[in-house]
């Protein structure tokens, strides 16, 4: 689907009445292109409707810290559903749906540090659209299943496994792992996580591939 068509559809989601806010969710496997699409859509909405109309809030800010993962013995499975603060993420989505008079601060994720960063993002009161993305937005497990009802639309971002894993390899090597360490982490953690995410695809209303989107 052409990018211009996706942008038109997102523009149509933006409430025309002041004080209303829509939430668009993008689910998909690791390195499918969720954050790239989310940023492009946010910038496109702001370009057409004015700066501050849209905001981008990724789920990755709710990664548990490395210290907590070490305490739980889950560092080697970072990115699995139980390595996120899903309750905190759901609470944030509820605040975003309800709050319009004050800014809402949200955590971000720093890939260089490989750690969440508190209050790294802000959603201004005037934002009428929030684009959020993450692996498990369509998951049916406890905690995650509450997300779908908080979103106005939920799309699935798709990409072939070989493309995703090549991106992951580059990402982890840039982050400081050796190529062997990166490949081992992809096999042990990223691939099982992706398989779980792929099973949730049917819970999304649209499937989008950036590899086929242009214009």
PDB file of N, CA and C in Angstrom, residues 19 23-24 35 39 57-58 72 89 105-106 111 117-118 122 130-131 136 141 152-154 160 166 178 192 194:
ATOM      1  N   UNK A  19     -10.042  18.813  22.205  1.00  0.00           N
ATOM      2  CA  UNK A  19     -10.274  18.024  23.413  1.00  0.00           C
ATOM      3  C   UNK A  19     -10.458  16.548  23.163  1.00  0.00           C
ATOM      4  N   UNK A  23      -5.864   7.224  19.329  1.00  0.00           N
ATOM      5  CA  UNK A  23      -4.647   6.438  19.531  1.00  0.00           C
ATOM      6  C   UNK A  23      -4.554   5.374  18.445  1.00  0.00           C
ATOM      7  N   UNK A  24      -3.444   5.396  17.705  1.00  0.00           N
ATOM      8  CA  UNK A  24      -3.161   4.378  16.696  1.00  0.00           C
ATOM      9  C   UNK A  24      -2.038   3.490  17.199  1.00  0.00           C
ATOM     10  N   UNK A  35       8.867   1.427  14.373  1.00  0.00           N
ATOM     11  CA  UNK A  35       9.254   2.775  14.792  1.00  0.00           C
ATOM     12  C   UNK A  35       9.452   3.684  13.580  1.00  0.00           C
ATOM     13  N   UNK A  39       7.176   7.079  13.189  1.00  0.00           N
ATOM     14  CA  UNK A  39       7.769   8.415  13.055  1.00  0.00           C
ATOM     15  C   UNK A  39       7.327   9.089  11.752  1.00  0.00           C
ATOM     16  N   UNK A  57       4.788   7.653  20.872  1.00  0.00           N
ATOM     17  CA  UNK A  57       5.109   7.071  22.178  1.00  0.00           C
ATOM     18  C   UNK A  57       5.329   5.566  22.016  1.00  0.00           C
ATOM     19  N   UNK A  58       6.580   5.111  21.920  1.00  0.00           N
ATOM     20  CA  UNK A  58       6.832   3.679  21.773  1.00  0.00           C
ATOM     21  C   UNK A  58       6.662   2.911  23.082  1.00  0.00           C
ATOM     22  N   UNK A  72      15.883 -10.814  38.023  1.00  0.00           N
ATOM     23  CA  UNK A  72      14.899 -11.838  37.663  1.00  0.00           C
ATOM     24  C   UNK A  72      15.508 -12.999  36.874  1.00  0.00           C
ATOM     25  N   UNK A  89       2.550   0.475  31.011  1.00  0.00           N
ATOM     26  CA  UNK A  89       2.206   0.882  29.653  1.00  0.00           C
ATOM     27  C   UNK A  89       0.697   1.072  29.497  1.00  0.00           C
ATOM     28  N   UNK A 105       4.040  12.907  30.336  1.00  0.00           N
ATOM     29  CA  UNK A 105       5.416  12.472  30.117  1.00  0.00           C
ATOM     30  C   UNK A 105       5.466  10.947  30.064  1.00  0.00           C
ATOM     31  N   UNK A 106       6.310  10.444  29.165  1.00  0.00           N
ATOM     32  CA  UNK A 106       6.407   8.997  28.962  1.00  0.00           C
ATOM     33  C   UNK A 106       7.866   8.586  28.877  1.00  0.00           C
ATOM     34  N   UNK A 111      18.822   3.048  22.819  1.00  0.00           N
ATOM     35  CA  UNK A 111      19.469   1.834  22.307  1.00  0.00           C
ATOM     36  C   UNK A 111      20.969   1.822  22.581  1.00  0.00           C
ATOM     37  N   UNK A 117      14.587   5.282  29.588  1.00  0.00           N
ATOM     38  CA  UNK A 117      14.920   6.614  30.096  1.00  0.00           C
ATOM     39  C   UNK A 117      13.627   7.275  30.559  1.00  0.00           C
ATOM     40  N   UNK A 118      13.527   7.554  31.851  1.00  0.00           N
ATOM     41  CA  UNK A 118      12.291   8.119  32.407  1.00  0.00           C
ATOM     42  C   UNK A 118      11.998   9.487  31.812  1.00  0.00           C
ATOM     43  N   UNK A 122       7.337  13.545  25.675  1.00  0.00           N
ATOM     44  CA  UNK A 122       6.202  14.307  26.190  1.00  0.00           C
ATOM     45  C   UNK A 122       5.115  14.362  25.130  1.00  0.00           C
ATOM     46  N   UNK A 130      -2.034  10.125  18.955  1.00  0.00           N
ATOM     47  CA  UNK A 130      -0.831   9.498  19.495  1.00  0.00           C
ATOM     48  C   UNK A 130      -0.606   8.204  18.726  1.00  0.00           C
ATOM     49  N   UNK A 131       0.593   8.061  18.172  1.00  0.00           N
ATOM     50  CA  UNK A 131       0.983   6.817  17.505  1.00  0.00           C
ATOM     51  C   UNK A 131       1.892   6.062  18.465  1.00  0.00           C
ATOM     52  N   UNK A 136       3.930  -6.372  21.252  1.00  0.00           N
ATOM     53  CA  UNK A 136       2.855  -7.194  21.808  1.00  0.00           C
ATOM     54  C   UNK A 136       1.519  -6.468  21.940  1.00  0.00           C
ATOM     55  N   UNK A 141      -2.354 -12.236  26.084  1.00  0.00           N
ATOM     56  CA  UNK A 141      -1.988 -12.645  27.437  1.00  0.00           C
ATOM     57  C   UNK A 141      -2.468 -11.623  28.458  1.00  0.00           C
ATOM     58  N   UNK A 152      -7.779   3.204  19.035  1.00  0.00           N
ATOM     59  CA  UNK A 152      -8.811   3.428  18.022  1.00  0.00           C
ATOM     60  C   UNK A 152      -8.582   2.555  16.795  1.00  0.00           C
ATOM     61  N   UNK A 153      -7.332   2.208  16.538  1.00  0.00           N
ATOM     62  CA  UNK A 153      -6.995   1.304  15.437  1.00  0.00           C
ATOM     63  C   UNK A 153      -5.697   0.601  15.783  1.00  0.00           C
ATOM     64  N   UNK A 154      -5.562  -0.636  15.300  1.00  0.00           N
ATOM     65  CA  UNK A 154      -4.361  -1.433  15.554  1.00  0.00           C
ATOM     66  C   UNK A 154      -3.935  -2.083  14.249  1.00  0.00           C
ATOM     67  N   UNK A 160       9.699  -9.618   5.975  1.00  0.00           N
ATOM     68  CA  UNK A 160      10.212 -10.990   5.920  1.00  0.00           C
ATOM     69  C   UNK A 160      11.232 -11.248   7.025  1.00  0.00           C
ATOM     70  N   UNK A 166      18.408  -9.504   9.628  1.00  0.00           N
ATOM     71  CA  UNK A 166      19.569  -8.732   9.178  1.00  0.00           C
ATOM     72  C   UNK A 166      19.598  -7.378   9.892  1.00  0.00           C
ATOM     73  N   UNK A 178      29.392  -8.617  19.827  1.00  0.00           N
ATOM     74  CA  UNK A 178      30.115  -9.174  18.689  1.00  0.00           C
ATOM     75  C   UNK A 178      29.088  -9.807  17.760  1.00  0.00           C
ATOM     76  N   UNK A 192      12.187 -16.341  18.950  1.00  0.00           N
ATOM     77  CA  UNK A 192      10.979 -16.797  19.654  1.00  0.00           C
ATOM     78  C   UNK A 192       9.986 -15.667  19.906  1.00  0.00           C
ATOM     79  N   UNK A 194       9.537 -13.053  17.982  1.00  0.00           N
ATOM     80  CA  UNK A 194       8.900 -12.776  16.694  1.00  0.00           C
ATOM     81  C   UNK A 194       7.820 -13.813  16.378  1.00  0.00           C
TER      82      UNK A 194
END
